[in-house]
CSV table of C-alpha atoms and ligand atoms in Angstrom, one decimal:
chain,number,residue,atom,x,y,z
G,237,MET,CA,-156.4,28.5,-69.4
G,238,THR,CA,-154.1,29.5,-66.5
G,239,THR,CA,-152.1,26.5,-65.3
G,240,LEU,CA,-151.6,25.6,-61.7
G,241,MET,CA,-148.0,26.6,-61.9
G,242,GLU,CA,-148.9,30.0,-63.3
G,243,LYS,CA,-151.5,30.5,-60.6
G,244,ALA,CA,-148.8,29.7,-58.0
G,245,HIS,CA,-146.5,32.2,-59.7
G,246,SER,CA,-149.1,34.9,-59.4
G,247,GLY,CA,-149.5,34.3,-55.7
G,248,MET,CA,-152.7,32.2,-55.7
G,249,VAL,CA,-152.9,29.6,-53.0
G,250,THR,CA,-155.3,27.1,-54.8
G,251,SER,CA,-157.3,24.3,-53.2
G,252,GLU,CA,-154.7,21.8,-54.4
G,253,ILE,CA,-151.9,23.7,-52.8
G,254,LYS,CA,-153.8,24.0,-49.5
G,255,ARG,CA,-154.6,20.2,-49.5
G,256,VAL,CA,-150.9,19.3,-50.1
G,257,ALA,CA,-149.8,21.7,-47.3
G,258,VAL,CA,-152.3,20.1,-44.9
G,259,ASN,CA,-151.2,16.6,-45.9
G,260,GLU,CA,-147.5,17.4,-45.4
G,261,GLY,CA,-148.0,19.6,-42.3
G,262,ILE,CA,-146.3,22.6,-43.8
G,263,ASP,CA,-147.2,26.2,-44.7
G,264,ALA,CA,-149.3,26.5,-47.9
G,265,ASN,CA,-147.2,29.5,-49.0
G,266,ASP,CA,-144.1,27.4,-48.9
G,267,VAL,CA,-145.8,24.9,-51.2
G,268,ARG,CA,-146.9,27.7,-53.5
G,269,LYS,CA,-143.4,29.1,-53.8
G,270,CYS,CA,-141.8,25.8,-54.6
G,271,LEU,CA,-144.6,25.0,-57.1
G,272,ALA,CA,-144.1,28.3,-58.9
G,273,LEU,CA,-140.4,27.6,-59.2
G,274,GLY,CA,-141.0,24.0,-60.5
G,275,HIS,CA,-139.4,22.5,-57.4
G,276,ILE,CA,-142.6,20.8,-56.5
G,277,VAL,CA,-145.2,19.2,-58.8
G,278,ILE,CA,-148.8,18.4,-58.0
G,279,PRO,CA,-149.9,16.0,-60.8
G,280,LYS,CA,-153.6,16.6,-61.3
G,281,SER,CA,-155.1,17.0,-64.7
G,282,ILE,CA,-158.4,18.7,-65.4
G,283,SER,CA,-160.4,15.5,-66.0
G,284,SER,CA,-158.9,13.8,-62.9
G,285,LYS,CA,-160.8,13.1,-59.6
G,286,SER,CA,-157.6,12.1,-57.8
G,287,TYR,CA,-156.6,13.9,-54.6
G,288,PRO,CA,-153.6,16.2,-54.9
G,289,VAL,CA,-150.2,14.8,-54.0
G,290,GLY,CA,-147.1,17.0,-53.8
G,291,ILE,CA,-143.8,15.7,-55.1
G,292,GLY,CA,-140.5,17.5,-54.6
G,293,LYS,CA,-138.8,19.9,-52.2
G,294,LEU,CA,-140.1,19.9,-48.6
G,295,MET,CA,-142.4,17.0,-49.4
G,296,ARG,CA,-142.2,13.5,-47.9
G,297,THR,CA,-140.5,11.2,-50.4
G,298,LYS,CA,-143.3,9.7,-52.5
G,299,ILE,CA,-143.6,6.3,-54.1
G,300,ASN,CA,-145.1,5.0,-57.3
G,301,ALA,CA,-146.4,1.5,-58.1
G,302,ASN,CA,-146.2,0.3,-61.7
G,303,ILE,CA,-149.0,-2.0,-62.7
G,304,GLY,CA,-150.5,-3.0,-66.1
G,305,THR,CA,-151.1,-5.8,-68.5
G,306,SER,CA,-148.5,-7.2,-70.9
G,307,ARG,CA,-149.0,-8.7,-74.3
G,308,ASP,CA,-148.5,-12.2,-72.8
G,309,TYR,CA,-150.8,-11.7,-69.9
G,310,VAL,CA,-154.1,-9.8,-69.9
G,311,ASP,CA,-156.3,-9.9,-66.8
G,312,ILE,CA,-158.0,-6.6,-66.2
G,313,GLU,CA,-159.5,-7.6,-62.9
G,314,ALA,CA,-156.0,-8.6,-61.6
G,315,GLU,CA,-154.7,-5.2,-62.6
G,316,VAL,CA,-157.5,-3.5,-60.7
G,317,ARG,CA,-156.8,-5.6,-57.7
G,318,LYS,CA,-153.1,-4.6,-57.9
G,319,ALA,CA,-154.0,-0.9,-58.1
G,320,ILE,CA,-156.2,-1.2,-55.0
G,321,THR,CA,-153.5,-3.2,-53.2
G,322,ALA,CA,-150.8,-0.6,-54.0
G,323,GLU,CA,-153.0,2.2,-52.7
G,324,LYS,CA,-153.9,0.2,-49.6
G,325,TYR,CA,-150.2,-0.4,-48.7
G,326,GLY,CA,-149.2,3.2,-49.2
G,327,ALA,CA,-148.4,4.0,-52.9
G,328,ASP,CA,-148.8,7.7,-53.5
G,329,THR,CA,-149.3,7.3,-57.2
G,330,ILE,CA,-149.8,4.5,-59.7
G,331,MET,CA,-148.6,4.1,-63.3
G,332,ASP,CA,-150.6,2.1,-65.8
G,333,LEU,CA,-148.0,0.5,-68.0
G,334,SER,CA,-150.4,-1.7,-69.9
G,335,THR,CA,-149.4,-3.0,-73.3
G,336,GLY,CA,-151.8,-5.8,-73.8
G,337,GLY,CA,-155.6,-6.2,-74.2
G,338,ASP,CA,-158.1,-3.3,-74.4
G,339,LEU,CA,-155.8,-0.5,-73.2
G,340,ASP,CA,-158.6,2.1,-73.0
G,341,LEU,CA,-160.7,-0.2,-70.8
G,342,VAL,CA,-157.9,-1.1,-68.4
G,343,ARG,CA,-156.8,2.5,-68.1
G,344,LYS,CA,-160.3,3.7,-67.2
G,345,ARG,CA,-160.9,0.8,-64.8
G,346,ILE,CA,-157.6,1.6,-63.0
G,347,ILE,CA,-158.3,5.3,-62.8
G,348,ASN,CA,-161.8,4.6,-61.4
G,349,SER,CA,-160.5,2.1,-58.8
G,350,VAL,CA,-158.1,4.4,-56.9
G,351,ASN,CA,-158.1,7.9,-55.4
G,352,ILE,CA,-154.4,8.6,-56.0
G,353,PRO,CA,-153.0,10.2,-59.1
G,354,VAL,CA,-152.4,7.9,-62.1
G,355,GLY,CA,-149.7,8.1,-64.7
G,356,SER,CA,-149.1,6.4,-68.0
G,357,VAL,CA,-146.8,6.0,-71.0
G,358,PRO,CA,-148.8,7.0,-74.0
G,359,ILE,CA,-146.4,5.6,-76.6
G,360,TYR,CA,-147.3,2.1,-75.4
G,361,GLN,CA,-150.8,2.8,-76.8
G,362,ALA,CA,-149.6,4.6,-79.9
G,363,VAL,CA,-147.5,1.6,-80.9
G,364,GLU,CA,-150.4,-0.9,-80.7
G,365,LYS,CA,-150.6,-1.1,-84.5
G,366,GLY,CA,-146.9,-1.7,-84.8
G,367,ILE,CA,-143.7,0.4,-85.0
G,368,GLU,CA,-143.9,0.5,-88.8
G,369,SER,CA,-147.4,1.9,-88.9
G,370,MET,CA,-147.1,4.3,-85.9
G,371,THR,CA,-147.1,8.0,-86.9
G,372,SER,CA,-146.2,11.1,-84.9
G,373,ASP,CA,-150.0,11.9,-84.9
G,374,ASP,CA,-150.6,8.6,-83.1
G,375,MET,CA,-148.1,9.5,-80.5
G,376,PHE,CA,-149.7,12.9,-79.7
G,377,ASN,CA,-153.2,11.5,-80.0
G,378,ALA,CA,-152.4,9.0,-77.4
G,379,VAL,CA,-151.2,11.7,-75.0
G,380,ARG,CA,-154.5,13.6,-75.6
G,381,LYS,CA,-156.6,10.5,-75.1
G,382,HIS,CA,-154.9,9.7,-71.8
G,383,ALA,CA,-155.3,13.2,-70.6
G,384,LYS,CA,-159.0,13.2,-71.5
G,385,ASP,CA,-159.4,10.0,-69.6
G,386,GLY,CA,-158.1,11.6,-66.4
G,387,ILE,CA,-154.4,10.5,-66.4
G,388,ASP,CA,-152.5,13.0,-64.3
G,389,PHE,CA,-148.9,12.5,-65.5
G,390,VAL,CA,-147.3,11.0,-68.6
G,391,THR,CA,-143.9,9.7,-69.2
G,392,ILE,CA,-142.4,11.2,-72.4
G,393,HIS,CA,-139.0,10.1,-73.7
G,394,ALA,CA,-138.1,13.4,-75.3
G,395,GLY,CA,-134.5,13.0,-74.3
G,396,VAL,CA,-134.2,10.1,-76.7
G,397,ASN,CA,-133.2,11.8,-79.9
G,398,HIS,CA,-130.4,12.0,-82.5
G,399,GLU,CA,-128.0,13.7,-80.1
G,400,SER,CA,-128.3,11.3,-77.2
G,401,PHE,CA,-128.4,8.3,-79.7
G,402,LYS,CA,-125.0,9.5,-81.1
G,403,ARG,CA,-123.6,9.4,-77.6
G,404,LEU,CA,-125.0,6.0,-77.0
G,405,LYS,CA,-123.4,4.6,-80.1
G,406,ASN,CA,-120.1,5.8,-79.0
G,407,SER,CA,-120.4,4.2,-75.6
G,408,ASP,CA,-119.3,0.8,-74.5
G,409,ARG,CA,-122.5,-0.2,-72.8
G,410,ILE,CA,-123.5,-3.8,-72.4
G,411,LEU,CA,-127.2,-3.3,-72.3
G,412,ASP,CA,-127.6,-0.3,-74.6
G,413,VAL,CA,-131.2,0.9,-73.8
G,414,VAL,CA,-133.4,-1.0,-71.3
G,415,SER,CA,-136.2,1.6,-71.2
G,416,ARG,CA,-139.1,0.1,-73.1
G,417,GLY,CA,-140.3,3.6,-74.2
G,418,GLY,CA,-136.7,4.5,-75.1
G,419,ALA,CA,-136.2,1.4,-77.2
G,420,LEU,CA,-139.6,1.9,-79.0
G,421,THR,CA,-138.7,5.5,-79.7
G,422,LEU,CA,-135.3,4.6,-81.2
G,423,SER,CA,-136.8,1.8,-83.2
G,424,TRP,CA,-139.3,4.3,-84.7
G,425,MET,CA,-136.6,6.8,-85.4
G,426,LYS,CA,-134.5,4.1,-87.2
G,427,HIS,CA,-137.5,2.9,-89.2
G,428,ASN,CA,-138.5,6.4,-90.3
G,429,TYR,CA,-135.1,8.2,-90.5
G,430,GLU,CA,-136.7,10.9,-88.5
G,431,GLU,CA,-136.2,12.8,-85.2
G,432,ASN,CA,-138.3,11.7,-82.1
G,433,PRO,CA,-141.6,13.6,-82.6
G,434,PHE,CA,-141.8,14.3,-78.8
G,435,TYR,CA,-138.5,16.1,-79.1
G,436,ALA,CA,-138.9,17.7,-82.5
G,437,GLU,CA,-142.5,18.9,-81.7
G,438,TYR,CA,-142.0,19.5,-78.0
G,439,ASP,CA,-143.8,22.9,-78.2
G,440,TYR,CA,-146.9,21.1,-79.4
G,441,LEU,CA,-146.6,18.6,-76.5
G,442,LEU,CA,-146.4,21.6,-74.1
G,443,GLU,CA,-149.6,23.0,-75.7
G,444,LEU,CA,-151.4,19.7,-75.0
G,445,ALA,CA,-150.0,19.6,-71.5
G,446,ARG,CA,-151.3,23.1,-70.8
G,447,GLU,CA,-154.7,22.4,-72.2
G,448,TYR,CA,-155.2,19.4,-69.9
G,449,GLU,CA,-153.0,20.5,-66.9
G,450,LEU,CA,-151.0,17.4,-67.6
G,451,THR,CA,-147.7,16.9,-65.7
G,452,ILE,CA,-144.9,15.7,-67.9
G,453,SER,CA,-142.5,13.1,-66.5
G,454,LEU,CA,-139.4,13.4,-68.7
G,455,GLY,CA,-138.4,9.7,-69.2
G,456,ASP,CA,-134.9,8.5,-68.7
G,457,GLY,CA,-134.8,6.5,-71.9
G,458,MET,CA,-131.0,6.2,-71.7
G,459,ARG,CA,-131.0,4.9,-68.1
G,460,PRO,CA,-128.3,2.4,-67.4
G,461,GLY,CA,-129.6,-1.2,-67.2
G,462,CYS,CA,-126.7,-2.7,-65.3
G,463,ILE,CA,-123.9,-1.7,-63.0
G,464,ASN,CA,-121.4,-1.7,-65.9
G,465,ASP,CA,-123.4,1.0,-67.7
G,466,ALA,CA,-124.0,3.3,-64.8
G,467,SER,CA,-123.1,7.0,-64.8
G,468,ASP,CA,-121.9,7.1,-68.4
G,469,ARG,CA,-121.8,9.9,-71.0
G,470,ALA,CA,-125.0,8.7,-72.7
G,471,LYS,CA,-126.9,9.1,-69.4
G,472,PHE,CA,-125.5,12.6,-68.7
G,473,GLU,CA,-126.0,13.7,-72.3
G,474,GLU,CA,-129.7,12.9,-71.9
G,475,PHE,CA,-129.8,14.8,-68.6
G,476,ILE,CA,-128.3,17.9,-70.2
G,477,GLN,CA,-131.1,17.8,-72.7
G,478,LEU,CA,-133.8,17.0,-70.1
G,479,GLY,CA,-132.6,20.1,-68.2
G,480,GLU,CA,-133.3,22.2,-71.3
G,481,LEU,CA,-136.7,20.6,-71.8
G,482,VAL,CA,-137.6,21.3,-68.1
G,483,LYS,CA,-136.7,25.0,-68.7
G,484,ARG,CA,-138.9,25.2,-71.7
G,485,ALA,CA,-141.8,23.6,-69.9
G,486,ARG,CA,-141.6,25.9,-67.0
G,487,ALA,CA,-141.6,28.9,-69.3
G,488,GLU,CA,-145.0,27.6,-70.6
G,489,GLY,CA,-146.4,26.9,-67.1
G,490,VAL,CA,-146.2,23.2,-67.5
G,491,GLN,CA,-145.2,21.0,-64.5
G,492,THR,CA,-142.3,18.6,-65.1
G,493,LEU,CA,-140.7,15.7,-63.3
G,494,VAL,CA,-137.4,14.1,-64.4
G,495,GLU,CA,-136.9,10.4,-64.3
G,496,GLY,CA,-133.6,8.8,-63.5
G,497,PRO,CA,-131.7,5.5,-63.4
G,498,GLY,CA,-131.7,2.5,-63.2
G,499,HIS,CA,-128.8,0.4,-62.0
G,500,VAL,CA,-126.1,2.4,-60.0
G,501,PRO,CA,-123.5,1.2,-57.5
G,502,ILE,CA,-124.0,2.8,-54.1
G,503,ASN,CA,-120.9,5.0,-54.3
G,504,GLU,CA,-122.1,6.7,-57.5
G,505,ILE,CA,-125.7,7.4,-56.3
G,506,GLY,CA,-124.8,10.7,-54.6
G,507,LEU,CA,-123.0,12.0,-57.7
G,508,SER,CA,-125.8,10.8,-60.0
G,509,VAL,CA,-128.6,12.5,-57.9
G,510,THR,CA,-126.8,15.8,-57.3
G,511,GLY,CA,-125.7,15.9,-60.9
G,512,MET,CA,-129.3,15.3,-62.2
G,513,LYS,CA,-130.7,17.9,-59.8
G,514,HIS,CA,-128.1,20.4,-60.9
G,515,LEU,CA,-128.6,19.8,-64.6
G,516,THR,CA,-132.4,20.0,-64.3
G,517,GLU,CA,-132.5,23.1,-62.0
G,518,ASN,CA,-134.0,21.1,-59.1
G,519,ALA,CA,-136.9,19.6,-60.9
G,520,PRO,CA,-138.5,16.8,-58.8
G,521,LEU,CA,-136.5,13.7,-59.4
G,522,TYR,CA,-138.3,10.4,-60.0
G,523,LEU,CA,-136.0,7.3,-59.8
G,524,LEU,CA,-136.5,3.8,-61.2
G,525,GLY,CA,-134.5,2.1,-58.5
G,526,PRO,CA,-131.6,2.6,-58.4
G,527,LEU,CA,-130.7,-1.0,-58.1
G,528,VAL,CA,-127.4,-1.4,-56.4
G,529,THR,CA,-126.4,-4.8,-57.9
G,530,ASP,CA,-127.5,-6.9,-60.9
G,531,ILE,CA,-127.2,-10.3,-59.2
G,532,ALA,CA,-130.2,-10.6,-57.0
G,533,PRO,CA,-133.2,-11.5,-59.2
G,534,GLY,CA,-136.1,-12.4,-56.9
G,535,TYR,CA,-134.9,-9.8,-54.4
G,536,ASP,CA,-134.8,-6.7,-56.6
G,537,HIS,CA,-137.3,-4.9,-54.4
G,538,ILE,CA,-134.5,-5.0,-51.8
G,539,THR,CA,-131.7,-4.0,-54.2
G,540,ALA,CA,-133.9,-1.0,-55.3
G,541,ALA,CA,-134.9,-0.1,-51.8
G,542,ILE,CA,-131.2,0.1,-50.7
G,543,GLY,CA,-130.5,2.4,-53.7
G,544,GLY,CA,-133.7,4.3,-53.2
G,545,ALA,CA,-132.9,5.1,-49.6
G,546,VAL,CA,-129.4,6.4,-50.5
G,547,ALA,CA,-130.8,8.4,-53.5
G,548,GLY,CA,-133.5,9.9,-51.3
G,549,MET,CA,-130.9,10.9,-48.8
G,550,HIS,CA,-129.1,12.8,-51.6
G,551,GLY,CA,-132.3,14.5,-52.8
G,552,ALA,CA,-134.4,12.1,-54.9
G,553,ASP,CA,-138.1,13.0,-54.4
G,554,PHE,CA,-140.1,10.1,-55.9
G,555,LEU,CA,-139.2,6.4,-55.9
G,556,CYS,CA,-140.7,4.0,-58.3
G,557,MET,CA,-141.5,0.7,-56.6
G,558,THR,CA,-139.6,-2.4,-57.8
G,559,THR,CA,-141.1,-5.8,-57.0
G,560,PRO,CA,-139.5,-9.3,-56.4
G,561,ALA,CA,-140.7,-10.1,-60.0
G,562,GLU,CA,-138.4,-7.4,-61.5
G,563,HIS,CA,-136.4,-8.8,-64.5
G,564,LEU,CA,-138.3,-12.1,-64.1
G,565,ALA,CA,-142.1,-11.8,-64.8
G,566,LEU,CA,-145.1,-9.6,-64.7
G,567,PRO,CA,-145.7,-8.9,-61.0
G,568,ASP,CA,-148.7,-10.4,-59.2
G,569,GLU,CA,-150.7,-8.9,-56.4
G,570,ASP,CA,-148.3,-10.2,-53.7
G,571,ASP,CA,-145.4,-8.8,-55.5
G,572,ILE,CA,-147.1,-5.4,-55.6
G,573,ARG,CA,-147.8,-5.5,-51.9
G,574,GLU,CA,-144.2,-6.5,-51.0
G,575,GLY,CA,-142.7,-4.0,-53.4
G,576,THR,CA,-144.9,-1.1,-52.2
G,577,ILE,CA,-144.1,-1.8,-48.5
G,578,VAL,CA,-140.4,-2.2,-49.1
G,579,THR,CA,-140.3,1.1,-51.1
G,580,ARG,CA,-142.2,2.9,-48.4
G,581,ILE,CA,-139.4,1.8,-46.0
G,582,ALA,CA,-136.8,3.2,-48.3
G,583,ALA,CA,-138.7,6.5,-48.7
G,584,HIS,CA,-139.1,6.9,-44.9
G,585,ALA,CA,-135.4,6.0,-44.3
G,586,ALA,CA,-134.6,8.8,-46.7
G,587,ASP,CA,-137.0,11.2,-45.0
G,588,LEU,CA,-135.2,10.8,-41.7
G,589,THR,CA,-132.3,12.6,-43.3
G,590,LYS,CA,-133.9,15.2,-45.5
G,591,ASP,CA,-133.8,19.0,-44.7
G,592,GLY,CA,-137.4,20.3,-44.2
G,593,VAL,CA,-138.8,16.8,-43.8
G,594,SER,CA,-136.7,15.0,-41.2
G,595,ASP,CA,-138.4,16.6,-38.1
G,596,ARG,CA,-141.8,15.2,-39.2
G,597,ALA,CA,-140.3,11.8,-40.1
G,598,ARG,CA,-138.3,11.5,-36.9
G,599,ALA,CA,-141.3,12.3,-34.8
G,600,VAL,CA,-142.9,9.0,-35.9
G,601,ASP,CA,-139.7,7.0,-35.1
G,602,ARG,CA,-139.7,8.7,-31.6
G,603,ASP,CA,-143.3,7.6,-31.0
G,604,MET,CA,-142.3,4.0,-32.0
G,605,ALA,CA,-139.3,4.1,-29.5
G,606,LEU,CA,-141.6,5.3,-26.8
G,607,ALA,CA,-144.2,2.6,-27.6
G,608,ARG,CA,-141.3,0.0,-27.4
G,609,LYS,CA,-140.2,1.4,-24.1
G,610,GLU,CA,-143.8,1.0,-22.8
G,611,LEU,CA,-144.1,-2.5,-24.4
G,612,ASP,CA,-147.3,-1.0,-25.9
G,613,TRP,CA,-147.8,-3.5,-28.7
G,614,ASN,CA,-151.0,-2.0,-30.1
G,615,LYS,CA,-149.3,1.4,-30.4
G,616,GLN,CA,-146.3,-0.3,-32.1
G,617,PHE,CA,-148.6,-2.0,-34.6
G,618,SER,CA,-150.4,1.2,-35.4
G,619,LEU,CA,-147.1,3.0,-36.1
G,620,SER,CA,-145.7,0.1,-38.2
G,621,ILE,CA,-145.4,0.5,-42.0
G,622,ASP,CA,-146.9,-3.0,-42.3
G,623,SER,CA,-149.0,-3.5,-39.2
G,624,GLU,CA,-150.6,-6.7,-40.5
G,625,ARG,CA,-147.2,-8.4,-40.8
G,626,ALA,CA,-146.0,-7.1,-37.4
G,627,LYS,CA,-149.1,-8.4,-35.7
G,628,LYS,CA,-148.8,-11.8,-37.3
G,629,ILE,CA,-145.2,-12.3,-36.3
G,630,HIS,CA,-145.8,-11.1,-32.7
G,631,ALA,CA,-148.7,-13.5,-32.4
G,632,ARG,CA,-146.1,-16.3,-32.3
G,633,SER,CA,-145.0,-14.9,-28.9
G,634,LYS,CA,-146.7,-16.5,-25.9
G,635,ASN,CA,-145.6,-13.8,-23.4
G,636,VAL,CA,-148.3,-11.2,-22.7
G,637,ASP,CA,-146.1,-8.2,-22.1
G,638,THR,CA,-142.7,-8.9,-23.8
G,639,CYS,CA,-142.0,-11.0,-26.8
G,640,SER,CA,-140.5,-14.4,-27.4
G,641,MET,CA,-137.1,-13.0,-28.5
G,642,CYS,CA,-135.8,-12.6,-24.9
G,643,GLY,CA,-138.9,-13.6,-22.8
G,644,GLU,CA,-138.1,-13.0,-19.1
G,645,LEU,CA,-134.7,-11.6,-20.1
G,646,CYS,CA,-136.4,-8.6,-21.8
G,647,SER,CA,-133.8,-5.8,-21.5
G,648,ILE,CA,-136.6,-3.2,-21.5
G,649,LYS,CA,-138.2,-4.7,-18.5
G,650,MET,CA,-134.9,-5.2,-16.7
G,651,MET,CA,-133.8,-1.6,-17.3
G,652,ARG,CA,-137.0,-0.3,-15.8
G,653,ASP,CA,-135.8,-1.9,-12.6
G,654,VAL,CA,-132.2,-0.7,-13.1
G,655,MET,CA,-133.3,2.8,-13.8
G,656,GLY,CA,-135.8,2.8,-10.9
G,657,LYS,CA,-138.8,3.3,-13.3
G,658,LYS,CA,-140.9,0.3,-12.4
A,221,SF4,S1,-138.3,-9.4,-25.2
A,221,SF4,FE1,-136.4,-8.6,-26.1
A,221,SF4,S2,-137.0,-8.2,-28.3
A,221,SF4,FE2,-138.9,-8.5,-27.1
A,221,SF4,S3,-139.5,-6.5,-26.4
A,221,SF4,FE3,-138.2,-7.2,-24.8
A,221,SF4,S4,-136.1,-6.6,-25.3
A,221,SF4,FE4,-137.4,-6.3,-27.1
């Protein structure tokens, strides 16, 4: 089978490429060229019915919403509602991170409830029978099963291996490994005295990815889990290896994303993003945060949005939503709505600064400014990222044309007079 990346390389402008170009408002040949180079991915596997979404160079910054059951809390209907809510409020993709209940059923229900691409972490299913019993076959079989079900992209922690573990052991981290997939992989390696199968048999993983047109999201298993651990050698060691794995995937026509940290202070985000982009030869970068402080539980959607906006400005392409429940509990539907909206704000703030994207993004802000000047409230609501909330708050104003902030002292109204534009 010829993969999408190979088709792009040979000059074909496929229907997926055309659709992405139309959605982004750019030339299809520019999308094709970036896809051929691996600077854009369009995660859409052969069994998937999702519409194509472009992530990477020249694309609007995309956002992902993580949902899924836990072993403590299994409510499939709630997860389906979360998926629908995330799509409604603007998530570009969803990841099913379920670890509890009937994993096949929850995955299929989520895939069938949304139109956007869905990702997963197959090792969460492979480990269902326990670390001690899990085999490398279980790990690859889970990848195949997810691809067959219509999953579009999978997180694979191939950068967690003997080499990066050695670097971790020599570090002075406080939180060692906070990635669930990373910790599971290291536990398996320790129990079996073996190399990570996804790293040792990476060529086989690429064969599977080719067969199902599955996009590989190379997981950041060594991502720092607190400000103290940010930007250390263990993280960069993993990125050196992920860069090599990206290169091997591209040679096989397999699309790859690279995942990144984590918790990073604002002044290190630029270094972190440009370093990762350099080491991975401009692979689309998917960030989990970065959270810019550790001390705001309950508000981590905000600490992540601050970091996400700065990271996007420096070139991050894809932001993973963080919710107010981060570090505290499994998110509920309200958390997903809040997290999705706040992450969209961060993504748009980044887009206002990005080469090749900022003109399109700024046009929306210009329309909002014009609507404000006209005191055209309906137009303002229609342009708002969360129009429901904007309408609800404005409804507290009794004034018909202005709002209750300044009332008759509305500067916009006064300046119409001053500028002779009544
Ligand atoms: S009343 Fe004040 S806040 Fe409201 S629209 Fe006029 S200037 Fe803006």
